[in-house]
Amino acid sequence: MLDFCRRNLRKGNKAEKKTALVTHSVLPPLKRLSRDQHPISRKQISPNALKVLYRLKDAGFEAYLVGGCIRDLMLGLEPKDFDVATNAKPEEVRQVFRNCRLIGRRFRLAHVLFGREVIEVATFRGHHSQPDENEEGQHQLSKASEEGLILRDNVYGTIEEDAERRDFTINALYYSINHFEVLDFANGVEAIAERKIELIGDPETRYREDPVRILRAIRFATKLNMQIAPATAEPIPQLASLLKSIPPARLFEEFLKLFLAGKAFDNFMLMKQYGIIKQLLPALHKAIAQEPEGKVFQLVSQALQDTDQRVADNKPVTPAFLFAAFLWYPVEIRSQTLQLESGLPPVDALNIAMAEILSDLQQRIALPKRFSLVTRDIWSLQNRLARSRGKRALTLLQLPKFRAGYDFLLLRAKAEGGELQQHADWWQRFQQENESGQQQMLQQAGPAADGPSGKTRRRRNYKRKRSSQPKP
Ligand code: ATP
Ligand code: MG
């Protein structure tokens, strides 16, 4: 959880302006739900999370379960993980638990480790202080950039202040082991009943503090089957460009949550509607805009829907495949332009186009190399799968990336049909055949389909002949 505070910490930025961002409470009166007024039973809570709460309590601290886990339990869903908020400082948390690791240099969080389960324990965060008053305090500084982006978030505070710093009203629910109460600081229970995603405080200010909240609003709306409240939705299109200021590594992590958690298609459609695809994947946006319901959109939709289906079936999914789908047509378009304008041969043009498009992507979203290499392989295989029907077909079949490349060909065939469908059918049969069947298919595939291809080989032979001739 509270990843955002760690990630927002950046080293000294000259443009930092010392401002107080929030000076008075925007919260409604606190509502307390006693045990008989909410559905959360201790049986549904991770025993390790309960252990953390009791140990902190015994050591004289306040401790609560907070955020997504309480929201999900209220909704009858199984929480992904359990997060704790406490008035104990990170060092104090460490003294209570031996199995504890402090992480984050400037904003310290405690991870209490129980085998593979990690319970994240965060100290209540407070309001942003007035300039200078806390300058010397190591953990007491919050700063905002000129644009209102929070660069540091290191002030500790009360539970009320902690609630106010959270993003959505449904995420500001706290569960206490004292009387097994739920503390509702921002009318989150009502919002859950109304199925409404609503930011705490002034939406524009909250988006400017951390534009990733735009993506989180969309993600929670689709994940929880809720609507974004009008005032929370309204500023999104205008502020979507703020996402460009988010560090690419953080955006990649958000992309994983948006696209590999079972709601990829719905998230994409909302992101498109709110003008976010235009900001984060401008090349894709342009390609779709040329023909809104055309093959580009079909390919991407199919890839997203297939991904959602795989997640539902508990099959593995990879971001490499999705990025291959997002950027395949931009690569094709660029490659064609390079051939036409610079007279580059197709293979060279494709290589340059792939490198350009991937490097452009890295400026915004840091797709790790282990994935971008696979994306590249998938793209490179497309031409080879379309042409190599001779003996090379057998070699291709042995390549580790064959499966991904073939799956991508199927996807393109679904989006475009025509000749691609024939190639896809041929490969499907080829894989099903035994050795002799495969040999037969290779013989049947006439010279036109042979190699990458007959033409290239002829050219090579021609060169070989020439170079073997004695020079005059
Ligand atoms: P899930 O884990 O299901 O994606 P979550 O709500 O638990 O949802 P986390 O990213 O785990 O999301 O964050 C835990 C809690 O921390 C949130 O419920 C929210 O209260 C707070 N939080 C997380 N990110 C932000 C943010 N960018 N701004 C303000 N509060 C945030
Ligand atoms: Mg969580």
mmCIF file with all atom_site columns, C-alpha atoms in Angstrom, residues 167-168 170 197-199 207 211-229 232-233 236-237 240 243 254 257-259 263-277 280:
data_model
loop_
_atom_site.group_PDB
_atom_site.id
_atom_site.type_symbol
_atom_site.label_atom_id
_atom_site.label_alt_id
_atom_site.label_comp_id
_atom_site.label_asym_id
_atom_site.label_entity_id
_atom_site.label_seq_id
_atom_site.pdbx_PDB_ins_code
_atom_site.Cartn_x
_atom_site.Cartn_y
_atom_site.Cartn_z
_atom_site.occupancy
_atom_site.B_iso_or_equiv
_atom_site.pdbx_formal_charge
_atom_site.auth_seq_id
_atom_site.auth_comp_id
_atom_site.auth_asym_id
_atom_site.auth_atom_id
_atom_site.pdbx_PDB_model_num
ATOM 1  C CA . ASP A 1 167 ? -7.309  9.127  -1.894  1.00 0.00 ? 167 ASP A CA 1
ATOM 2  C CA . PHE A 1 168 ? -10.939 7.981  -2.066  1.00 0.00 ? 168 PHE A CA 1
ATOM 3  C CA . ILE A 1 170 ? -14.050 4.239  0.267   1.00 0.00 ? 170 ILE A CA 1
ATOM 4  C CA . ILE A 1 197 ? -15.646 6.396  -6.333  1.00 0.00 ? 197 ILE A CA 1
ATOM 5  C CA . GLU A 1 198 ? -15.155 9.829  -4.835  1.00 0.00 ? 198 GLU A CA 1
ATOM 6  C CA . LEU A 1 199 ? -11.950 11.682 -3.986  1.00 0.00 ? 199 LEU A CA 1
ATOM 7  C CA . TYR A 1 207 ? -5.056  15.011 -8.786  1.00 0.00 ? 207 TYR A CA 1
ATOM 8  C CA . PRO A 1 211 ? -1.868  12.377 -10.849 1.00 0.00 ? 211 PRO A CA 1
ATOM 9  C CA . VAL A 1 212 ? -1.738  8.588  -10.438 1.00 0.00 ? 212 VAL A CA 1
ATOM 10 C CA . ARG A 1 213 ? -5.003  9.019  -8.558  1.00 0.00 ? 213 ARG A CA 1
ATOM 11 C CA . ILE A 1 214 ? -6.558  9.460  -12.020 1.00 0.00 ? 214 ILE A CA 1
ATOM 12 C CA . LEU A 1 215 ? -5.554  5.904  -12.896 1.00 0.00 ? 215 LEU A CA 1
ATOM 13 C CA . ARG A 1 216 ? -6.589  4.636  -9.487  1.00 0.00 ? 216 ARG A CA 1
ATOM 14 C CA . ALA A 1 217 ? -10.079 6.158  -9.894  1.00 0.00 ? 217 ALA A CA 1
ATOM 15 C CA . ILE A 1 218 ? -10.486 4.250  -13.152 1.00 0.00 ? 218 ILE A CA 1
ATOM 16 C CA . ARG A 1 219 ? -9.055  1.030  -11.754 1.00 0.00 ? 219 ARG A CA 1
ATOM 17 C CA . PHE A 1 220 ? -11.311 0.996  -8.699  1.00 0.00 ? 220 PHE A CA 1
ATOM 18 C CA . ALA A 1 221 ? -14.374 1.879  -10.800 1.00 0.00 ? 221 ALA A CA 1
ATOM 19 C CA . THR A 1 222 ? -13.890 -1.182 -13.018 1.00 0.00 ? 222 THR A CA 1
ATOM 20 C CA . LYS A 1 223 ? -12.580 -3.519 -10.326 1.00 0.00 ? 223 LYS A CA 1
ATOM 21 C CA . LEU A 1 224 ? -15.394 -2.783 -7.894  1.00 0.00 ? 224 LEU A CA 1
ATOM 22 C CA . ASN A 1 225 ? -18.037 -2.205 -10.534 1.00 0.00 ? 225 ASN A CA 1
ATOM 23 C CA . MET A 1 226 ? -18.646 1.349  -9.347  1.00 0.00 ? 226 MET A CA 1
ATOM 24 C CA . GLN A 1 227 ? -19.109 4.749  -10.977 1.00 0.00 ? 227 GLN A CA 1
ATOM 25 C CA . ILE A 1 228 ? -16.680 7.627  -10.650 1.00 0.00 ? 228 ILE A CA 1
ATOM 26 C CA . ALA A 1 229 ? -18.632 10.443 -8.947  1.00 0.00 ? 229 ALA A CA 1
ATOM 27 C CA . THR A 1 232 ? -14.251 13.319 -9.335  1.00 0.00 ? 232 THR A CA 1
ATOM 28 C CA . ALA A 1 233 ? -14.591 12.423 -13.030 1.00 0.00 ? 233 ALA A CA 1
ATOM 29 C CA . ILE A 1 236 ? -9.853  14.059 -15.510 1.00 0.00 ? 236 ILE A CA 1
ATOM 30 C CA . PRO A 1 237 ? -9.751  14.884 -19.255 1.00 0.00 ? 237 PRO A CA 1
ATOM 31 C CA . ALA A 1 240 ? -4.756  13.738 -17.909 1.00 0.00 ? 240 ALA A CA 1
ATOM 32 C CA . LEU A 1 243 ? 0.382   11.834 -15.956 1.00 0.00 ? 243 LEU A CA 1
ATOM 33 C CA . GLU A 1 254 ? 0.221   1.092  -12.528 1.00 0.00 ? 254 GLU A CA 1
ATOM 34 C CA . LYS A 1 257 ? -2.438  -3.234 -12.139 1.00 0.00 ? 257 LYS A CA 1
ATOM 35 C CA . LEU A 1 258 ? -4.654  -1.792 -14.881 1.00 0.00 ? 258 LEU A CA 1
ATOM 36 C CA . PHE A 1 259 ? -4.004  -4.416 -17.527 1.00 0.00 ? 259 PHE A CA 1
ATOM 37 C CA . LYS A 1 263 ? -10.256 -5.724 -16.156 1.00 0.00 ? 263 LYS A CA 1
ATOM 38 C CA . ALA A 1 264 ? -7.919  -4.720 -18.940 1.00 0.00 ? 264 ALA A CA 1
ATOM 39 C CA . PHE A 1 265 ? -10.559 -4.071 -21.579 1.00 0.00 ? 265 PHE A CA 1
ATOM 40 C CA . ASP A 1 266 ? -12.807 -1.978 -19.331 1.00 0.00 ? 266 ASP A CA 1
ATOM 41 C CA . ASN A 1 267 ? -9.841  0.029  -18.071 1.00 0.00 ? 267 ASN A CA 1
ATOM 42 C CA . PHE A 1 268 ? -8.640  0.681  -21.598 1.00 0.00 ? 268 PHE A CA 1
ATOM 43 C CA . MET A 1 269 ? -12.065 1.918  -22.682 1.00 0.00 ? 269 MET A CA 1
ATOM 44 C CA . LEU A 1 270 ? -12.305 4.324  -19.739 1.00 0.00 ? 270 LEU A CA 1
ATOM 45 C CA . MET A 1 271 ? -8.733  5.503  -20.291 1.00 0.00 ? 271 MET A CA 1
ATOM 46 C CA . LYS A 1 272 ? -9.574  6.141  -23.929 1.00 0.00 ? 272 LYS A CA 1
ATOM 47 C CA . GLN A 1 273 ? -12.753 7.980  -23.000 1.00 0.00 ? 273 GLN A CA 1
ATOM 48 C CA . TYR A 1 274 ? -10.905 10.240 -20.541 1.00 0.00 ? 274 TYR A CA 1
ATOM 49 C CA . GLY A 1 275 ? -8.086  11.078 -22.963 1.00 0.00 ? 275 GLY A CA 1
ATOM 50 C CA . ILE A 1 276 ? -5.453  9.120  -21.054 1.00 0.00 ? 276 ILE A CA 1
ATOM 51 C CA . ILE A 1 277 ? -4.414  6.822  -23.913 1.00 0.00 ? 277 ILE A CA 1
ATOM 52 C CA . LEU A 1 280 ? 0.443   7.735  -22.366 1.00 0.00 ? 280 LEU A CA 1
#
